[in-house]
Amino acid sequence: MCADGRTALLCDPGAATPEALAAVRARKLEVAAILLTHAHLDHIEGVAQARRETGARVYLHPLDQPLYDSVAAQAVAFGVPWEEQPPPDVDLVPGTNLTFGGSEFEVLFAPGHAPGHVIFLSTSEPVAIAGDVVFAGSIGRTDLPFGDYRVLMESIRTQVLTLPDETVLYPGHGPETTVGHERITNPFLIPVYGGELV
């Protein structure tokens, strides 16, 4: 929910889209945007339903358009039902800010898990919608098409670990965490556990 208490943002609508939309209706909120951190199937499979029920515009980085366009193939590969997705309405531009309902987010470019992956960083609160870049105790996978481990680690180094330690990260899977917690405990990041970053 945004600062005005009336506006909602739907981020990465996946399999739980029906529940998310039900919560929006129950709270009498208006969905201002469908924000996509990236275009893997589990983050976009509910876009068609979300767009149909809310009329909100879909935001995606253009480098993830090939993944978005291949959703049918992704669904077949994972044995998941799918429906044709509406085309994205707005190209996300790193370094620009998006404002909805009195809340503002900076778009950070964080490829590696996907070529056009972005993070939505609040400009007023220590909060970031991190998608599949960093999880609590883990990092995004890079064995899917267009994944790149070295690029992902550089994204974590420059776009995540440069944020204040108190920044709350809302990942695409699993519980929330903080930059500070991941900096000192994430086995993929700290050298004592064989990770690459300090």
PDB file of C-alpha atoms in Angstrom:
ATOM      1  CA  MET A   1       0.000   0.000   0.000  1.00  0.00           C
ATOM      2  CA  CYS A   2       1.272   3.472  -0.878  1.00  0.00           C
ATOM      3  CA  ALA A   3       1.586   6.521   1.372  1.00  0.00           C
ATOM      4  CA  ASP A   4      -1.923   7.792   0.607  1.00  0.00           C
ATOM      5  CA  GLY A   5      -3.508   4.630   2.067  1.00  0.00           C
ATOM      6  CA  ARG A   6      -5.666   4.152  -1.037  1.00  0.00           C
ATOM      7  CA  THR A   7      -3.214   3.050  -3.703  1.00  0.00           C
ATOM      8  CA  ALA A   8      -1.650  -0.372  -4.178  1.00  0.00           C
ATOM      9  CA  LEU A   9       1.128  -1.658  -6.384  1.00  0.00           C
ATOM     10  CA  LEU A  10       1.095  -5.236  -7.624  1.00  0.00           C
ATOM     11  CA  CYS A  11       4.661  -6.519  -7.932  1.00  0.00           C
ATOM     12  CA  ASP A  12       5.546  -9.670  -9.859  1.00  0.00           C
ATOM     13  CA  PRO A  13       2.049 -11.204 -10.020  1.00  0.00           C
ATOM     14  CA  GLY A  14       2.616 -14.954  -9.989  1.00  0.00           C
ATOM     15  CA  ALA A  15       0.554 -17.903  -8.810  1.00  0.00           C
ATOM     16  CA  ALA A  16      -0.785 -15.960  -5.806  1.00  0.00           C
ATOM     17  CA  THR A  17      -2.354 -13.260  -7.980  1.00  0.00           C
ATOM     18  CA  PRO A  18      -5.961 -14.255  -7.138  1.00  0.00           C
ATOM     19  CA  GLU A  19      -5.217 -13.891  -3.411  1.00  0.00           C
ATOM     20  CA  ALA A  20      -3.442 -10.574  -3.942  1.00  0.00           C
ATOM     21  CA  LEU A  21      -6.374  -9.195  -5.931  1.00  0.00           C
ATOM     22  CA  ALA A  22      -8.814 -10.396  -3.277  1.00  0.00           C
ATOM     23  CA  ALA A  23      -6.806  -8.519  -0.630  1.00  0.00           C
ATOM     24  CA  VAL A  24      -6.886  -5.383  -2.791  1.00  0.00           C
ATOM     25  CA  ARG A  25     -10.669  -5.625  -3.121  1.00  0.00           C
ATOM     26  CA  ALA A  26     -11.137  -6.293   0.601  1.00  0.00           C
ATOM     27  CA  ARG A  27      -9.177  -3.151   1.470  1.00  0.00           C
ATOM     28  CA  LYS A  28     -10.874  -1.117  -1.287  1.00  0.00           C
ATOM     29  CA  LEU A  29      -7.523  -0.147  -2.816  1.00  0.00           C
ATOM     30  CA  GLU A  30      -6.831   0.965  -6.371  1.00  0.00           C
ATOM     31  CA  VAL A  31      -3.963  -0.797  -8.144  1.00  0.00           C
ATOM     32  CA  ALA A  32      -1.914   1.931  -9.814  1.00  0.00           C
ATOM     33  CA  ALA A  33       0.692  -0.260 -11.511  1.00  0.00           C
ATOM     34  CA  ILE A  34       1.845  -3.799 -12.177  1.00  0.00           C
ATOM     35  CA  LEU A  35       5.596  -3.671 -11.542  1.00  0.00           C
ATOM     36  CA  LEU A  36       7.798  -6.488 -12.811  1.00  0.00           C
ATOM     37  CA  THR A  37      11.287  -6.992 -11.419  1.00  0.00           C
ATOM     38  CA  HIS A  38      11.877  -9.477 -14.242  1.00  0.00           C
ATOM     39  CA  ALA A  39       9.962 -11.751 -16.603  1.00  0.00           C
ATOM     40  CA  HIS A  40      10.432 -15.320 -15.419  1.00  0.00           C
ATOM     41  CA  LEU A  41       7.198 -17.287 -15.519  1.00  0.00           C
ATOM     42  CA  ASP A  42       6.708 -17.452 -11.753  1.00  0.00           C
ATOM     43  CA  HIS A  43       6.783 -13.648 -11.617  1.00  0.00           C
ATOM     44  CA  ILE A  44       4.449 -12.919 -14.541  1.00  0.00           C
ATOM     45  CA  GLU A  45       1.976 -15.778 -14.825  1.00  0.00           C
ATOM     46  CA  GLY A  46      -0.738 -13.644 -13.216  1.00  0.00           C
ATOM     47  CA  VAL A  47      -0.172 -10.513 -15.315  1.00  0.00           C
ATOM     48  CA  ALA A  48      -3.103 -11.192 -17.651  1.00  0.00           C
ATOM     49  CA  GLN A  49      -5.559 -11.608 -14.761  1.00  0.00           C
ATOM     50  CA  ALA A  50      -4.150  -8.606 -12.900  1.00  0.00           C
ATOM     51  CA  ARG A  51      -4.386  -6.378 -15.960  1.00  0.00           C
ATOM     52  CA  ARG A  52      -7.894  -7.628 -16.773  1.00  0.00           C
ATOM     53  CA  GLU A  53      -9.205  -6.962 -13.256  1.00  0.00           C
ATOM     54  CA  THR A  54      -7.419  -3.696 -12.493  1.00  0.00           C
ATOM     55  CA  GLY A  55      -6.656  -2.043 -15.831  1.00  0.00           C
ATOM     56  CA  ALA A  56      -3.259  -1.053 -14.390  1.00  0.00           C
ATOM     57  CA  ARG A  57      -0.305  -0.509 -16.685  1.00  0.00           C
ATOM     58  CA  VAL A  58       2.476  -3.112 -16.819  1.00  0.00           C
ATOM     59  CA  TYR A  59       6.078  -1.937 -16.218  1.00  0.00           C
ATOM     60  CA  LEU A  60       9.026  -4.028 -17.488  1.00  0.00           C
ATOM     61  CA  HIS A  61      12.664  -3.414 -18.394  1.00  0.00           C
ATOM     62  CA  PRO A  62      13.018  -3.876 -22.182  1.00  0.00           C
ATOM     63  CA  LEU A  63      15.946  -6.298 -21.839  1.00  0.00           C
ATOM     64  CA  ASP A  64      13.513  -8.787 -20.314  1.00  0.00           C
ATOM     65  CA  GLN A  65      11.087  -8.529 -23.232  1.00  0.00           C
ATOM     66  CA  PRO A  66      12.446 -11.757 -24.822  1.00  0.00           C
ATOM     67  CA  LEU A  67      11.720 -13.633 -21.589  1.00  0.00           C
ATOM     68  CA  TYR A  68       8.282 -12.043 -21.388  1.00  0.00           C
ATOM     69  CA  ASP A  69       7.544 -13.050 -24.977  1.00  0.00           C
ATOM     70  CA  SER A  70       8.634 -16.643 -24.310  1.00  0.00           C
ATOM     71  CA  VAL A  71       6.228 -17.220 -21.429  1.00  0.00           C
ATOM     72  CA  ALA A  72       4.488 -20.022 -23.358  1.00  0.00           C
ATOM     73  CA  ALA A  73       7.754 -21.920 -23.716  1.00  0.00           C
ATOM     74  CA  GLN A  74       8.571 -21.310 -20.055  1.00  0.00           C
ATOM     75  CA  ALA A  75       5.163 -22.682 -19.066  1.00  0.00           C
ATOM     76  CA  VAL A  76       5.636 -25.815 -21.163  1.00  0.00           C
ATOM     77  CA  ALA A  77       9.108 -26.378 -19.698  1.00  0.00           C
ATOM     78  CA  PHE A  78       7.760 -26.216 -16.144  1.00  0.00           C
ATOM     79  CA  GLY A  79       4.382 -27.862 -16.809  1.00  0.00           C
ATOM     80  CA  VAL A  80       2.430 -24.773 -15.733  1.00  0.00           C
ATOM     81  CA  PRO A  81      -0.840 -23.559 -17.329  1.00  0.00           C
ATOM     82  CA  TRP A  82      -0.641 -20.131 -18.913  1.00  0.00           C
ATOM     83  CA  GLU A  83      -2.617 -17.585 -20.836  1.00  0.00           C
ATOM     84  CA  GLU A  84      -1.490 -14.964 -23.312  1.00  0.00           C
ATOM     85  CA  GLN A  85      -0.032 -11.971 -21.526  1.00  0.00           C
ATOM     86  CA  PRO A  86      -0.824  -8.356 -22.457  1.00  0.00           C
ATOM     87  CA  PRO A  87       2.194  -6.445 -23.789  1.00  0.00           C
ATOM     88  CA  PRO A  88       4.040  -4.251 -21.284  1.00  0.00           C
ATOM     89  CA  ASP A  89       2.943  -0.616 -21.327  1.00  0.00           C
ATOM     90  CA  VAL A  90       5.962   1.130 -19.826  1.00  0.00           C
ATOM     91  CA  ASP A  91       9.700   0.522 -20.261  1.00  0.00           C
ATOM     92  CA  LEU A  92      11.527   0.734 -16.952  1.00  0.00           C
ATOM     93  CA  VAL A  93      14.547   3.040 -17.109  1.00  0.00           C
ATOM     94  CA  PRO A  94      17.239   2.564 -14.453  1.00  0.00           C
ATOM     95  CA  GLY A  95      17.982   5.689 -12.458  1.00  0.00           C
ATOM     96  CA  THR A  96      14.515   7.123 -12.909  1.00  0.00           C
ATOM     97  CA  ASN A  97      11.894   7.406 -10.181  1.00  0.00           C
ATOM     98  CA  LEU A  98       8.306   6.167 -10.233  1.00  0.00           C
ATOM     99  CA  THR A  99       5.650   7.841  -8.086  1.00  0.00           C
ATOM    100  CA  PHE A 100       2.343   6.249  -7.104  1.00  0.00           C
ATOM    101  CA  GLY A 101      -0.045   7.365  -4.366  1.00  0.00           C
ATOM    102  CA  GLY A 102       2.526   9.584  -2.709  1.00  0.00           C
ATOM    103  CA  SER A 103       5.208   6.868  -2.646  1.00  0.00           C
ATOM    104  CA  GLU A 104       8.312   7.092  -4.827  1.00  0.00           C
ATOM    105  CA  PHE A 105      10.654   4.332  -5.984  1.00  0.00           C
ATOM    106  CA  GLU A 106      13.977   4.512  -7.774  1.00  0.00           C
ATOM    107  CA  VAL A 107      14.562   1.885 -10.463  1.00  0.00           C
ATOM    108  CA  LEU A 108      17.903   0.110  -9.917  1.00  0.00           C
ATOM    109  CA  PHE A 109      19.352  -2.073 -12.689  1.00  0.00           C
ATOM    110  CA  ALA A 110      20.427  -5.463 -11.251  1.00  0.00           C
ATOM    111  CA  PRO A 111      20.880  -8.032 -14.041  1.00  0.00           C
ATOM    112  CA  GLY A 112      22.348 -11.506 -13.697  1.00  0.00           C
ATOM    113  CA  HIS A 113      19.355 -13.597 -12.687  1.00  0.00           C
ATOM    114  CA  ALA A 114      17.632 -12.133 -15.746  1.00  0.00           C
ATOM    115  CA  PRO A 115      19.051  -9.638 -18.269  1.00  0.00           C
ATOM    116  CA  GLY A 116      16.580  -6.859 -17.449  1.00  0.00           C
ATOM    117  CA  HIS A 117      16.158  -7.468 -13.726  1.00  0.00           C
ATOM    118  CA  VAL A 118      15.464  -4.362 -11.652  1.00  0.00           C
ATOM    119  CA  ILE A 119      15.032  -3.509  -7.981  1.00  0.00           C
ATOM    120  CA  PHE A 120      12.466  -0.961  -6.780  1.00  0.00           C
ATOM    121  CA  LEU A 121      14.024   1.134  -4.006  1.00  0.00           C
ATOM    122  CA  SER A 122      11.820   3.396  -1.898  1.00  0.00           C
ATOM    123  CA  THR A 123      13.144   6.952  -1.763  1.00  0.00           C
ATOM    124  CA  SER A 124      11.501   7.687   1.605  1.00  0.00           C
ATOM    125  CA  GLU A 125      11.759   4.425   3.561  1.00  0.00           C
ATOM    126  CA  PRO A 126      14.618   1.910   3.898  1.00  0.00           C
ATOM    127  CA  VAL A 127      12.781  -0.635   1.757  1.00  0.00           C
ATOM    128  CA  ALA A 128      13.603  -2.378  -1.528  1.00  0.00           C
ATOM    129  CA  ILE A 129      11.585  -4.804  -3.621  1.00  0.00           C
ATOM    130  CA  ALA A 130      14.500  -7.014  -4.607  1.00  0.00           C
ATOM    131  CA  GLY A 131      12.983  -9.702  -6.827  1.00  0.00           C
ATOM    132  CA  ASP A 132      15.334 -12.645  -7.318  1.00  0.00           C
ATOM    133  CA  VAL A 133      18.687 -10.891  -6.818  1.00  0.00           C
ATOM    134  CA  VAL A 134      19.207 -11.716  -3.130  1.00  0.00           C
ATOM    135  CA  PHE A 135      17.211 -13.920  -0.785  1.00  0.00           C
ATOM    136  CA  ALA A 136      17.510 -14.532   2.937  1.00  0.00           C
ATOM    137  CA  GLY A 137      20.657 -16.661   2.983  1.00  0.00           C
ATOM    138  CA  SER A 138      20.884 -17.135  -0.754  1.00  0.00           C
ATOM    139  CA  ILE A 139      21.075 -15.458  -4.172  1.00  0.00           C
ATOM    140  CA  GLY A 140      19.160 -15.744  -7.431  1.00  0.00           C
ATOM    141  CA  ARG A 141      19.860 -18.726  -9.642  1.00  0.00           C
ATOM    142  CA  THR A 142      21.811 -18.210 -12.846  1.00  0.00           C
ATOM    143  CA  ASP A 143      21.331 -21.556 -14.585  1.00  0.00           C
ATOM    144  CA  LEU A 144      18.211 -20.428 -16.464  1.00  0.00           C
ATOM    145  CA  PRO A 145      18.436 -18.956 -19.997  1.00  0.00           C
ATOM    146  CA  PHE A 146      20.161 -15.536 -20.021  1.00  0.00           C
ATOM    147  CA  GLY A 147      21.422 -16.002 -16.446  1.00  0.00           C
ATOM    148  CA  ASP A 148      24.987 -14.917 -15.656  1.00  0.00           C
ATOM    149  CA  TYR A 149      26.606 -15.581 -12.278  1.00  0.00           C
ATOM    150  CA  ARG A 150      29.356 -12.980 -12.574  1.00  0.00           C
ATOM    151  CA  VAL A 151      26.878 -10.307 -13.643  1.00  0.00           C
ATOM    152  CA  LEU A 152      24.592 -11.210 -10.728  1.00  0.00           C
ATOM    153  CA  MET A 153      27.425 -10.932  -8.213  1.00  0.00           C
ATOM    154  CA  GLU A 154      28.368  -7.530  -9.615  1.00  0.00           C
ATOM    155  CA  SER A 155      24.742  -6.423  -9.304  1.00  0.00           C
ATOM    156  CA  ILE A 156      24.711  -7.520  -5.676  1.00  0.00           C
ATOM    157  CA  ARG A 157      27.996  -5.717  -5.055  1.00  0.00           C
ATOM    158  CA  THR A 158      26.927  -2.426  -6.660  1.00  0.00           C
ATOM    159  CA  GLN A 159      23.154  -2.292  -6.224  1.00  0.00           C
ATOM    160  CA  VAL A 160      22.443  -4.152  -2.968  1.00  0.00           C
ATOM    161  CA  LEU A 161      25.481  -4.014  -0.691  1.00  0.00           C
ATOM    162  CA  THR A 162      25.836  -0.279  -1.301  1.00  0.00           C
ATOM    163  CA  LEU A 163      22.472   0.287   0.413  1.00  0.00           C
ATOM    164  CA  PRO A 164      22.298   1.086   4.152  1.00  0.00           C
ATOM    165  CA  ASP A 165      22.392  -1.996   6.373  1.00  0.00           C
ATOM    166  CA  GLU A 166      18.901  -1.278   7.714  1.00  0.00           C
ATOM    167  CA  THR A 167      17.353  -1.482   4.246  1.00  0.00           C
ATOM    168  CA  VAL A 168      14.642  -4.146   4.284  1.00  0.00           C
ATOM    169  CA  LEU A 169      14.765  -6.423   1.255  1.00  0.00           C
ATOM    170  CA  TYR A 170      11.548  -8.014   0.035  1.00  0.00           C
ATOM    171  CA  PRO A 171      12.749 -10.855  -2.183  1.00  0.00           C
ATOM    172  CA  GLY A 172      10.731 -12.699  -4.788  1.00  0.00           C
ATOM    173  CA  HIS A 173      10.748 -15.847  -2.641  1.00  0.00           C
ATOM    174  CA  GLY A 174      11.041 -16.504   1.068  1.00  0.00           C
ATOM    175  CA  PRO A 175      11.064 -14.155   4.055  1.00  0.00           C
ATOM    176  CA  GLU A 176      12.162 -10.553   4.134  1.00  0.00           C
ATOM    177  CA  THR A 177      15.692  -9.759   5.229  1.00  0.00           C
ATOM    178  CA  THR A 178      18.002  -6.757   5.506  1.00  0.00           C
ATOM    179  CA  VAL A 179      21.107  -5.673   3.649  1.00  0.00           C
ATOM    180  CA  GLY A 180      23.092  -5.768   6.888  1.00  0.00           C
ATOM    181  CA  HIS A 181      21.988  -9.301   7.714  1.00  0.00           C
ATOM    182  CA  GLU A 182      22.911 -10.604   4.270  1.00  0.00           C
ATOM    183  CA  ARG A 183      26.202  -8.727   4.319  1.00  0.00           C
ATOM    184  CA  ILE A 184      27.426 -10.696   7.349  1.00  0.00           C
ATOM    185  CA  THR A 185      25.563 -14.029   7.099  1.00  0.00           C
ATOM    186  CA  ASN A 186      24.798 -14.865   3.456  1.00  0.00           C
ATOM    187  CA  PRO A 187      27.128 -17.772   2.570  1.00  0.00           C
ATOM    188  CA  PHE A 188      27.235 -16.697  -1.085  1.00  0.00           C
ATOM    189  CA  LEU A 189      28.563 -13.266  -0.158  1.00  0.00           C
ATOM    190  CA  ILE A 190      30.999 -13.533   2.742  1.00  0.00           C
ATOM    191  CA  PRO A 191      34.486 -14.985   2.197  1.00  0.00           C
ATOM    192  CA  VAL A 192      34.582 -17.052   5.410  1.00  0.00           C
ATOM    193  CA  TYR A 193      31.951 -19.334   3.876  1.00  0.00           C
ATOM    194  CA  GLY A 194      33.542 -19.364   0.437  1.00  0.00           C
ATOM    195  CA  GLY A 195      31.486 -16.481  -0.891  1.00  0.00           C
ATOM    196  CA  GLU A 196      32.934 -13.688  -2.975  1.00  0.00           C
ATOM    197  CA  LEU A 197      31.997 -10.412  -1.314  1.00  0.00           C
ATOM    198  CA  VAL A 198      32.749  -8.629   1.927  1.00  0.00           C
TER     199      VAL A 198
END
